[in-house]
Coordinates of C-alpha atoms in Angstrom, one line a residue:
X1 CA -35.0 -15.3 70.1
X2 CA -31.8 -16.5 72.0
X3 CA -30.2 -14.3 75.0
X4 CA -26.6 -15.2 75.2
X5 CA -25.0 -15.1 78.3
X6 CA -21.4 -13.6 78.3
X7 CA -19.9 -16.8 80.5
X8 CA -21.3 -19.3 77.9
X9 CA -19.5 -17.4 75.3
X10 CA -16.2 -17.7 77.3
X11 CA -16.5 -20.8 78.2
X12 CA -17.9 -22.6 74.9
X13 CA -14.6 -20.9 72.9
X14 CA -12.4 -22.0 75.6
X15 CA -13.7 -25.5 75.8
X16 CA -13.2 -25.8 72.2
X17 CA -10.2 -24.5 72.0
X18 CA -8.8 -27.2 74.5
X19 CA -11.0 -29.7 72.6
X20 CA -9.3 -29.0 69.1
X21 CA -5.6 -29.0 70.4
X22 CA -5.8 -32.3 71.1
X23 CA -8.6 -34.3 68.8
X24 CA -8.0 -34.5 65.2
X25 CA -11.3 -33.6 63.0
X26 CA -12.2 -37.5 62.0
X27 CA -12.3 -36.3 58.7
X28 CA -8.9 -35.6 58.5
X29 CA -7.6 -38.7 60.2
X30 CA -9.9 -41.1 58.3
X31 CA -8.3 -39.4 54.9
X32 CA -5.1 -39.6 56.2
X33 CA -5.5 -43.3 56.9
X34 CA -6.7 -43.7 53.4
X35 CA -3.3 -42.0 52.0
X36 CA -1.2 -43.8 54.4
X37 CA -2.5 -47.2 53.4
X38 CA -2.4 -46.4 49.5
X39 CA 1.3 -44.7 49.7
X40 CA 4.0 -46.3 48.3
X41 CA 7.0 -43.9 49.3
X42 CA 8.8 -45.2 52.5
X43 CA 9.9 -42.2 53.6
X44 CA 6.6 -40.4 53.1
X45 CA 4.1 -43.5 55.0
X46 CA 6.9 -43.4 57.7
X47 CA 6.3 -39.5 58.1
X48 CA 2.2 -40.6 58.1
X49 CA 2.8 -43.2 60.6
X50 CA 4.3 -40.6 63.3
X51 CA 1.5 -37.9 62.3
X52 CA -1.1 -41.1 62.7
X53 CA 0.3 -42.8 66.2
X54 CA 0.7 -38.8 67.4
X55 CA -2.7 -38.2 66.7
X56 CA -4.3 -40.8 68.3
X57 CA -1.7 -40.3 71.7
X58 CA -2.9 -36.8 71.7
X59 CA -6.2 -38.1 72.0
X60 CA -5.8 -40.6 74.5
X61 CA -3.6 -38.2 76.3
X62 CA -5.3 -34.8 76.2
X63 CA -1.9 -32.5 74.9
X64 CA -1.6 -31.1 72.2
X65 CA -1.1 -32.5 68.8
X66 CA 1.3 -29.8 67.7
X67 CA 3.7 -27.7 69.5
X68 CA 2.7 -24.2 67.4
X69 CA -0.8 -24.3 69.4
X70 CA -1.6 -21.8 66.3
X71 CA -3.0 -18.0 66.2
X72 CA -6.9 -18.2 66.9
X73 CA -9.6 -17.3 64.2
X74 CA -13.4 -17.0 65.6
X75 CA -15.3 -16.7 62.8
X76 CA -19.2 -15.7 63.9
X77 CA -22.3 -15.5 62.3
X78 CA -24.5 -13.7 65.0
X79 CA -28.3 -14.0 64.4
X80 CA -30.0 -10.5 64.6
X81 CA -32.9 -11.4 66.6
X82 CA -30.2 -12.6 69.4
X83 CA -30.3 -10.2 73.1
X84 CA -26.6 -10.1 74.7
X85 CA -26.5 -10.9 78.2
X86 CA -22.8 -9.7 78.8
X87 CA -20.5 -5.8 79.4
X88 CA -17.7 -7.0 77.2
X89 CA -17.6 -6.5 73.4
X90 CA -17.4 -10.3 71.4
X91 CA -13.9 -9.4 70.4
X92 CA -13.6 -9.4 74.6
X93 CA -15.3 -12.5 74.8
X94 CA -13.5 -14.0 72.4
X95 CA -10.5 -13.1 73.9
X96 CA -11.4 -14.3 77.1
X97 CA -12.1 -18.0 75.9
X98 CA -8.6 -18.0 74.3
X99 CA -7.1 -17.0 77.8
X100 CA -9.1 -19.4 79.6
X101 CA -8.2 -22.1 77.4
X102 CA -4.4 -21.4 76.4
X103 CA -3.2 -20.7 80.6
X104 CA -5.4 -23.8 81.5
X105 CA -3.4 -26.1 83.8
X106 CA -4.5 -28.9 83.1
X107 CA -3.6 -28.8 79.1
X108 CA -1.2 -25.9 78.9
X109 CA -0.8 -24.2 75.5
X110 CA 1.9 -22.5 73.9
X111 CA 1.4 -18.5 73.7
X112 CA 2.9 -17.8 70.1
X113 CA 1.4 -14.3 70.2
X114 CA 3.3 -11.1 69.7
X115 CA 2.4 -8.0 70.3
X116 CA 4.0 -4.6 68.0
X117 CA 5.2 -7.4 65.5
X118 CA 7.5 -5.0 63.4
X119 CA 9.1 -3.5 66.8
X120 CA 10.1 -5.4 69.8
X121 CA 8.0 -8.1 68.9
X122 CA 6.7 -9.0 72.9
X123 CA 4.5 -12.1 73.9
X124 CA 1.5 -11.2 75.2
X125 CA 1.8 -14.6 77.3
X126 CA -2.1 -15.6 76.7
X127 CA -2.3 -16.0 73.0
X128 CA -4.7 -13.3 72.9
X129 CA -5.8 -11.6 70.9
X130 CA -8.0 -13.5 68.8
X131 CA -8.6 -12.8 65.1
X132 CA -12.3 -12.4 64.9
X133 CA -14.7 -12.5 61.8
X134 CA -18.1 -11.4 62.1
X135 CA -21.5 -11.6 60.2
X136 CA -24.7 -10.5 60.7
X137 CA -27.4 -13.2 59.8
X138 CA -30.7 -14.0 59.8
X139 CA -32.0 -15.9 63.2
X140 CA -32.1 -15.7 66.8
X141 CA -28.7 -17.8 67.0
X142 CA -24.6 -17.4 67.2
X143 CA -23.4 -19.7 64.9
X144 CA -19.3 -20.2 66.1
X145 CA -16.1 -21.8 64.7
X146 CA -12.6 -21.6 66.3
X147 CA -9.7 -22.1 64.8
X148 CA -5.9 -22.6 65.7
X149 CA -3.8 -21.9 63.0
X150 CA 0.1 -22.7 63.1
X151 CA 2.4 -20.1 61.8
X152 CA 4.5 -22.4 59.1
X153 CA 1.3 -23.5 57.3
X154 CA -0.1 -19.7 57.5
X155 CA 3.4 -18.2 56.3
X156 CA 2.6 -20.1 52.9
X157 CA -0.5 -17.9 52.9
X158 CA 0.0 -17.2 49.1
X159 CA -2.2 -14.1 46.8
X160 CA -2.0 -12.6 43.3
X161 CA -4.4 -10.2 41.3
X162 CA -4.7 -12.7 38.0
X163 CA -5.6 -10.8 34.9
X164 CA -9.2 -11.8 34.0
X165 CA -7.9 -14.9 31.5
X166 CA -5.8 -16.0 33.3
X167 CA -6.0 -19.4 34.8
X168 CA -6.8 -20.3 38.2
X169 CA -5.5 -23.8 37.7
X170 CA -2.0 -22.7 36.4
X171 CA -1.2 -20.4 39.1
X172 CA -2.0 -23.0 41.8
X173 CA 0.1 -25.3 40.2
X174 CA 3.1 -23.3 39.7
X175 CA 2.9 -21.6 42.8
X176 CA 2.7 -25.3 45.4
X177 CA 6.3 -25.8 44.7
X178 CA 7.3 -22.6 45.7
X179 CA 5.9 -23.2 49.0
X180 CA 8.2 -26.0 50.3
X181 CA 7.0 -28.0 52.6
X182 CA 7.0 -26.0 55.8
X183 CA 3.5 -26.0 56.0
X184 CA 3.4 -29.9 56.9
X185 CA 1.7 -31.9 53.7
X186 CA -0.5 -33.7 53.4
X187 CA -3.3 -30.9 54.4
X188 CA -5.6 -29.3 52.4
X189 CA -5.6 -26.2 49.9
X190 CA -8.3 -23.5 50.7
X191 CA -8.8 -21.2 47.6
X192 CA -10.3 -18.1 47.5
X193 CA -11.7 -16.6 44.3
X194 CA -13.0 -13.0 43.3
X195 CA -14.3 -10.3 45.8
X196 CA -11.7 -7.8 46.5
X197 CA -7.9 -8.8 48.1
X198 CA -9.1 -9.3 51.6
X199 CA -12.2 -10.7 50.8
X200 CA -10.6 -13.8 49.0
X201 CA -8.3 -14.0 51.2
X202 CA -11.2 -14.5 54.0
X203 CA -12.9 -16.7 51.3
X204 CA -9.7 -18.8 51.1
X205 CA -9.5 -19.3 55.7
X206 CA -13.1 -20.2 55.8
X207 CA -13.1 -22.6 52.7
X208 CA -10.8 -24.8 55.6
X209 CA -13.3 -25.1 57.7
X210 CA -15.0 -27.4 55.7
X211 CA -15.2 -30.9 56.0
X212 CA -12.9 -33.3 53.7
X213 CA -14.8 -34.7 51.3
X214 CA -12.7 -35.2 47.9
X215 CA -13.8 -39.5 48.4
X216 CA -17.2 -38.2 47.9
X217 CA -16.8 -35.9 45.3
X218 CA -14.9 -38.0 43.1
X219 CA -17.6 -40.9 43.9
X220 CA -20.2 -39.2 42.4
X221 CA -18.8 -36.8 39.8
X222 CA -19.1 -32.7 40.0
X223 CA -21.6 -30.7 39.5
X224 CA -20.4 -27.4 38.8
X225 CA -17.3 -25.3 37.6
X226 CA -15.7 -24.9 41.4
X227 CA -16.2 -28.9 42.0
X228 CA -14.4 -29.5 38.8
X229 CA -11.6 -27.4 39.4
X230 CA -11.4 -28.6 42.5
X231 CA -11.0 -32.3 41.4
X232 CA -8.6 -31.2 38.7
X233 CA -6.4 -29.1 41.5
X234 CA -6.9 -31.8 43.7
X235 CA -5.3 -34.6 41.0
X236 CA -2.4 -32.5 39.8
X237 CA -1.4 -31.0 42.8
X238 CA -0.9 -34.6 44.1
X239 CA 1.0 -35.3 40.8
X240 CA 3.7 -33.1 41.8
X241 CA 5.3 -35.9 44.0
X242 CA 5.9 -33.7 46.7
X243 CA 4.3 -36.0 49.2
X244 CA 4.5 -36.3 53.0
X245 CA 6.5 -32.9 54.9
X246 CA 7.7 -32.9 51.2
X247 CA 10.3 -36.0 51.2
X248 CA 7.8 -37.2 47.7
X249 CA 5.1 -39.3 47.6
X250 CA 1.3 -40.0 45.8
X251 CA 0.1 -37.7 48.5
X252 CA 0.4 -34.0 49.1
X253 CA -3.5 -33.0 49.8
X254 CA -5.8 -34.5 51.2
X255 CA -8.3 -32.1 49.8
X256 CA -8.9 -28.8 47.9
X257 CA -11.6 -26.5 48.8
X258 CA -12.9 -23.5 47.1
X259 CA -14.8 -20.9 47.7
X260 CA -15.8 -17.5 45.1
X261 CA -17.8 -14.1 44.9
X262 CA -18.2 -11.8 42.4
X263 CA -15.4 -9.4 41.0
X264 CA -14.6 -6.6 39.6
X265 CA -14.7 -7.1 36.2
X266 CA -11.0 -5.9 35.7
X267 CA -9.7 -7.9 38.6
X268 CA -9.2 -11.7 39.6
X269 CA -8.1 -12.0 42.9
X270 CA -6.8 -15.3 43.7
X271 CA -6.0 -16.5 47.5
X272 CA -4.6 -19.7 48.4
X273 CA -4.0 -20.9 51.7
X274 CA -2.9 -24.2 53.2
X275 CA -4.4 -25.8 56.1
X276 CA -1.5 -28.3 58.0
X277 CA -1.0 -32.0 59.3
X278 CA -2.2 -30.3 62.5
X279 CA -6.0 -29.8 61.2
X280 CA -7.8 -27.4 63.9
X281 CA -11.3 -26.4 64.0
X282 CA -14.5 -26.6 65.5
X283 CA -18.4 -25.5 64.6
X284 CA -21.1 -25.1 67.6
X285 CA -24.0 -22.9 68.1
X286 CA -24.9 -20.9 70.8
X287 CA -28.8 -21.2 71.4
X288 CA -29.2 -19.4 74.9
X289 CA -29.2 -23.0 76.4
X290 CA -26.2 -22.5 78.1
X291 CA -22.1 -23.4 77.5
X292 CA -21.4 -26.1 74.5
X293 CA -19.5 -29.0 75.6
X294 CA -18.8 -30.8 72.1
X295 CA -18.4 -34.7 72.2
X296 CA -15.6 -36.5 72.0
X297 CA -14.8 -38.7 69.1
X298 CA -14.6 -42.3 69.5
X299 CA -10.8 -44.0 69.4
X300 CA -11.7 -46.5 67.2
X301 CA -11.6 -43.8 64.4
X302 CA -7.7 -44.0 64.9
X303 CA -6.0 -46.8 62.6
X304 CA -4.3 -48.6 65.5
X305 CA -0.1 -48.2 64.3
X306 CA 3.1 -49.4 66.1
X307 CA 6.1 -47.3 65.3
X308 CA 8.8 -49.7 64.0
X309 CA 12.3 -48.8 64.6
X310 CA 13.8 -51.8 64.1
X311 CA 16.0 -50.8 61.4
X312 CA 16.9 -47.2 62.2
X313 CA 19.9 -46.8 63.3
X314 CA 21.0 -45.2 66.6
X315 CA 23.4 -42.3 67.3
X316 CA 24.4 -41.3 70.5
X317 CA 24.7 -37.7 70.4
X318 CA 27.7 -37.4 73.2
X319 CA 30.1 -39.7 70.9
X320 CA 29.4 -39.0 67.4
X321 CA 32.1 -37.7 64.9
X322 CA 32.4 -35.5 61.9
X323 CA 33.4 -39.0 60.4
X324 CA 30.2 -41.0 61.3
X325 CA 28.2 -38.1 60.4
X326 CA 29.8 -38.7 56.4
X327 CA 28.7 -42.4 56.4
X328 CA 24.8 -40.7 56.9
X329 CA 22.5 -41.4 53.9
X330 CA 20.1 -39.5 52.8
X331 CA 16.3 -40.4 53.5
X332 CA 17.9 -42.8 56.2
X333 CA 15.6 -43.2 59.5
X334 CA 18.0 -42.4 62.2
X335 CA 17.3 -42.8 66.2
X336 CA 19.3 -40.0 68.5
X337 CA 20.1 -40.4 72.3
X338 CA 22.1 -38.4 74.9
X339 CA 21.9 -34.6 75.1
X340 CA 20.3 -32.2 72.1
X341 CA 20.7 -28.2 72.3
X342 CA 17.5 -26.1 71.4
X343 CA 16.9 -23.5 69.5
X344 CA 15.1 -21.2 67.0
X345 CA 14.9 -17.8 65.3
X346 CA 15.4 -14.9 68.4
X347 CA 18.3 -17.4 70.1
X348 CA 19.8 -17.8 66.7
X349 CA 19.3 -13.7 65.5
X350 CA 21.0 -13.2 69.4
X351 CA 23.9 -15.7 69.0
X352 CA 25.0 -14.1 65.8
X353 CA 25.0 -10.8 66.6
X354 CA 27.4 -11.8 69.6
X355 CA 29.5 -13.8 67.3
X356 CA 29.6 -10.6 65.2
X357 CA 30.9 -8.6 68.5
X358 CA 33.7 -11.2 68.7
X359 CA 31.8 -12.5 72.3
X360 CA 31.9 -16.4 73.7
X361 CA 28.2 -17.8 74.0
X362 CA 26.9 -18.7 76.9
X363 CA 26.8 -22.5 75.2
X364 CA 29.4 -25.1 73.7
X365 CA 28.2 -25.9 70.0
X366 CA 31.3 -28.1 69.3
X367 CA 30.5 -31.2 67.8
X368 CA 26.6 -30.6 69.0
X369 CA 23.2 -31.0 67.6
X370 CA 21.1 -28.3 67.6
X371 CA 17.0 -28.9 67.5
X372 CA 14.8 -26.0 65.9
X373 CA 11.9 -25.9 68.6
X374 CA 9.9 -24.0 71.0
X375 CA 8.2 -26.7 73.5
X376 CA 5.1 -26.9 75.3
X377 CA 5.3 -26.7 79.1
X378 CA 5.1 -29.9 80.7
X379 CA 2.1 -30.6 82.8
X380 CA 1.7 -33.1 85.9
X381 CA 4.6 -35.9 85.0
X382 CA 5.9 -34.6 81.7
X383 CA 9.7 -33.7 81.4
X384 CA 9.0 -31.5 78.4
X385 CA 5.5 -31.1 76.6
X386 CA 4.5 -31.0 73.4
X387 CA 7.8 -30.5 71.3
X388 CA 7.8 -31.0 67.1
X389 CA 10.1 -29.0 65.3
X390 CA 9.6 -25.7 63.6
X391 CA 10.8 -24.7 59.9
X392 CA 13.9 -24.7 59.4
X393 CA 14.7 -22.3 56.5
X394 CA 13.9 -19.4 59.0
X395 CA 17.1 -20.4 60.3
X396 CA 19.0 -20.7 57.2
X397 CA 20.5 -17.1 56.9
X398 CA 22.1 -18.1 60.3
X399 CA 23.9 -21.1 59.0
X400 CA 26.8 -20.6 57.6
X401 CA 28.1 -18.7 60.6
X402 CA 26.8 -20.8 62.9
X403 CA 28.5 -24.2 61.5
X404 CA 31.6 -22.1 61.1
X405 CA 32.3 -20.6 64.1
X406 CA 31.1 -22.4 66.7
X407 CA 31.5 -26.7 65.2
X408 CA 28.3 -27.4 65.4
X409 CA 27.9 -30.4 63.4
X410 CA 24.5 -31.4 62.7
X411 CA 20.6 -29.6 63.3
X412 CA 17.0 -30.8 63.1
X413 CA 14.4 -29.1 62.4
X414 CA 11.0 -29.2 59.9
X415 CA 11.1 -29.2 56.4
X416 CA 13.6 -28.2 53.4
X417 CA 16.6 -25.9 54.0
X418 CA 17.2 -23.8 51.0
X419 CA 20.6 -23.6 48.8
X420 CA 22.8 -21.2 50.8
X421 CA 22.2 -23.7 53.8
X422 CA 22.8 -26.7 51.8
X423 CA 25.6 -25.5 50.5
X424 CA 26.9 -24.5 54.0
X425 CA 26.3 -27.9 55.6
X426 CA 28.0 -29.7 52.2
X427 CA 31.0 -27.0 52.8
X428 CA 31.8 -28.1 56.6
X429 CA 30.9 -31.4 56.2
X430 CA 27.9 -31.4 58.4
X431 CA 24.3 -32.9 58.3
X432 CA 20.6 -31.7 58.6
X433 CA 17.9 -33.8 60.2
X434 CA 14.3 -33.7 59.9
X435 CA 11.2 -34.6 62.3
X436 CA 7.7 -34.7 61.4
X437 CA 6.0 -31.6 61.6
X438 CA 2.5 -33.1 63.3
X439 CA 4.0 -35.3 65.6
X440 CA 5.4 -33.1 68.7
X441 CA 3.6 -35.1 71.1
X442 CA 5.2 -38.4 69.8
X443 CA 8.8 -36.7 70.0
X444 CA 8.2 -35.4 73.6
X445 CA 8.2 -38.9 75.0
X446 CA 11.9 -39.4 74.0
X447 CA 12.7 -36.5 76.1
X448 CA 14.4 -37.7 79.1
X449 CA 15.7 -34.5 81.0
X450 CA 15.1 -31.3 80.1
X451 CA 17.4 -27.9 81.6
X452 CA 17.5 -24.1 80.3
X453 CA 21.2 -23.4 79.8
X454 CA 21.2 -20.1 77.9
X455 CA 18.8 -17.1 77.0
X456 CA 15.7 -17.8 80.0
X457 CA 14.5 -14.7 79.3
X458 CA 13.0 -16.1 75.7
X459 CA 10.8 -18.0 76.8
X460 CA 9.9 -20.9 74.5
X461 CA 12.7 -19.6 72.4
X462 CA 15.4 -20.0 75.1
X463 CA 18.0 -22.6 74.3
X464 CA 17.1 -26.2 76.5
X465 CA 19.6 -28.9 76.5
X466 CA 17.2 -31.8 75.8
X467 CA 18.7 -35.8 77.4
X468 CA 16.3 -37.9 74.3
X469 CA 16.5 -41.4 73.8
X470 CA 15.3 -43.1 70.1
X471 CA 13.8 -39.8 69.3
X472 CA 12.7 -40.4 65.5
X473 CA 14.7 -38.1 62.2
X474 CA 15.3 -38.6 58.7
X475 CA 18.4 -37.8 57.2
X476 CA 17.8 -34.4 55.1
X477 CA 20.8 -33.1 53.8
X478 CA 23.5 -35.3 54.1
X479 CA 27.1 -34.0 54.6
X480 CA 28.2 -33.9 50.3
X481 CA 24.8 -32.3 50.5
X482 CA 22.3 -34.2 49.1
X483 CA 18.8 -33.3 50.0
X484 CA 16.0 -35.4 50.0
X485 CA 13.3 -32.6 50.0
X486 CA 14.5 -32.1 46.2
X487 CA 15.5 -35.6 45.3
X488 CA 12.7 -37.1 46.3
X489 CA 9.6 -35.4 44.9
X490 CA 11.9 -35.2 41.5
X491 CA 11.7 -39.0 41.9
X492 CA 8.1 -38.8 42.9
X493 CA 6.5 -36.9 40.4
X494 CA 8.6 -39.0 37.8
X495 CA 7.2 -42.4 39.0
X496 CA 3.4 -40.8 38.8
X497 CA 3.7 -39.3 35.8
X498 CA 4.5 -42.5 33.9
X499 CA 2.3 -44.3 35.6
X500 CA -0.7 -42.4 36.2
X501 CA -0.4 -40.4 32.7
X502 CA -4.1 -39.6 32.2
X503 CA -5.3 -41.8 34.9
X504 CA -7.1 -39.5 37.8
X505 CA -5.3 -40.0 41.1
X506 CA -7.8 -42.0 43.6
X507 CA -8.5 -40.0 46.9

């Protein structure tokens, strides 16, 4: 029978909080190094290559691997022999480990958390509080996994009630598509089956935490109904073509897990949600032996990559014209210098509504880029921390007005933009640029200089003016607007379905 002490608590969730914002599961990395040597779509290995070289900088460096440092899960399975040594409740404990490990100085994370989310939407500045799952089990032990999960992989969150005949497999497969690519391919798909609508769901978060092991599986054959369907999700999912952050490819998952409990027998619930390019999750147990410390991976895990930007071609920012923006192609690798406005949903919901009220903003968008992020703070040296770009279609009802009133010519952000902003960049001649989702840390070092000039007051989601220099984007939607995010998994999933018709897709 284990007594568990109240700091030990704390401190294990906080350590492995730290611990999982900056190392990669091997798993993940060791698949992903798989699918980047197999894939045959430029544009999709060079998205790879940043998530890759990111990775393993994040682990050398000890920051985090994504700028979204997620929305914490603690899922506990609490022996009922174990004795409590502590005065606060475990969702205080847990709460405490995520403020101890998110306002650490040393590896400052980003607070993403809002409090009254359908009102004034505030930040409680810690992260907290936690989302916390508990079961009682047999034992004298706490059995404990954290989890950071970013908010464009859990916005594709997706759940239906199926009729009882209807097919598990055909949902999934029509509704991937659907879900773009903001949640940062290749990951995995967690499905949950049966149970009521929050209990799949729950099945569907906790079938993440698993470790990857589609190589296995598909080594030895399945050997029941879920490890069939999950082999037969896993191989037509990734004949889709939608490949890496969506710009097509032979890899979209890396994995599909599933887990299932018993139904009504009128219902089928069906959850499905994705796990990103920025994997995070740990497993420890508390024994009443004190704090966890887990152990660190070993580097030679990584695949040792250079970035080559030989052939990209550079833009200085300050100088560029609506006329060299038109010569852009799309899918073109594209290196930007000199100085890059910031900004994201609550600076773009507040310069609209003063555009509206016929007032000047506090900023001078003409002929400027604008970058969809909300940093890190830097720590010791750093100019800027942790910076990758956020989804971009949140920001598409703001388009139109934004490239029309104020001459902003081109923005960068993660993922697709949807038709109204594609047809709004293509109608004032203007561009849209994509980083790699997964790779913040990577972009961060071609920040130069870094200044708030508008908007302090939102925190993360103030507007920056950014000095970079060869920070890497893809062209997305070029100025007749031509995006790559639909012609290149068109092209992708026409290339594997002639050659790979009735030929299972090797993990």
């Amino acid at each position: 029978m284990a007594t568990i002490r109240q700091e030990d608590f704390i401190q294990s969730v906080a350590d492995a909080l730290q611990y999982i914002s900056y190392y990669h599961p091997v798993d993940y990395i060791t698949s992903l190094g798989r699918a980047y040597e197999r894939e045959e779509s430029a544009a999709a290995k060079d998205a790879m290559a940043q998530i890759l070289i990111n990775s393993r900088m994040c682990a050398e460096g000890h920051r985090p691997i994504c700028q979204d440092t997620g929305i914490v899960t603690v899922f506990l399975k609490i022996g009922m022999d174990v004795r409590w040594d502590a005065t606060m409740t475990v969702q205080g404990m847990a709460d405490a480990g995520v403020r101890r490990a998110y306002l650490n100085p040393d590896n400052t994370l980003r607070a993403s958390i809002l409090a009254d989310p359908a009102g004034a939407r505030r930040n409680t500045k810690d992260n907290t509080p936690a989302v916390v799952s508990v079961e009682m089990v047999r034992g004298g032990e706490v059995d404990v996994i954290v989890a950071a999960k970013g908010g464009g992989s859990e916005a594709k969150a997706k759940f239906t009630m199926l009729n009882p005949s209807d097919s598990v497999v055909e949902w999934v497969l029509k509704t991937v598509p659907t879900m773009g690519a903001g949640w940062c391919p290749p990951g995995m798909l967690g499905i949950g089956i049966g149970g009521t609508a929050e209990k799949a769901m729950l099945l569907a978060k906790e079938s993440l935490m698993d470790p990857i092991d589609m190589r296995e599986l598909l080594d030895r054959g399945p050997r029941n109904n879920l490890e069939e369907m999950r082999i037969e999700i896993y191989e037509k999912v990734n004949r889709l073509g939608i490949g890496a952050q969506g710009l097509g490819g032979l890899t979209t998952v890396l994995d599909v897990k599933i887990r299932d409990y018993p139904t009504h027998a009128a219902n089928l619930p069906l959850a499905m949600i994705p796990n990103c390019a920025a994997t995070r999750h740990a497993h420890f147990v508390l024994d009443g032996t004190g704090a966890v410390a887990l152990a660190p991976p070993s580097l030679s895990d990584w695949p040792s990559l250079t970035y080559d930007v030989s052939l990209a071609r550079r833009v200085n920012l300050d100088t560029v014209t609506r006329e060299d923006v038109a010569t852009w192609k799309p899918g073109e690798v594209v290196l930007l210098r000199g100085k890059l406005l910031t900004g994201r949903d609550a600076a773009h919901k507040r310069m609209t509504e003063m555009l509206t009220r016929g007032e000047k903003l506090p900023v001078d968008f003409t002929n400027r880029f604008i970058y969809y992020v909300g940093p890190v703070d830097p720590v010791r040296e750093e100019v800027m921390g942790p910076a990758g770009p956020t989804t971009a279609t949140r920001m598409d009802k703001f388009t139109r007005q934004m490239l029309e009133q104020t001459g902003l010519l081109g923005m960068v952000g993660k993922a697709e933009r949807g038709p109204a902003a594609v047809e709004a960049i293509r109608d004032n001649h203007a561009v849209y640029l994509m980083a790699v989702g997964g790779a913040a840390y990577l972009v961060s070092k071609a920040i130069r200089a870094a200044r708030v000039v508008a908007f302090e007051d939102l925190g993360m989601e103030a507007i920056y003016e950014f000095t970079v220099e060869d920070m890497p984007v893809t062209v997305a939607v070029d100025a007749q607007g031509t995006s790559v995010h639909e012609t290149g998994p068109r092209e992708w999933k026409a290339r594997i379905q002639a050659e790979f018709a009735g030929v299972p897709i090797l993990a």
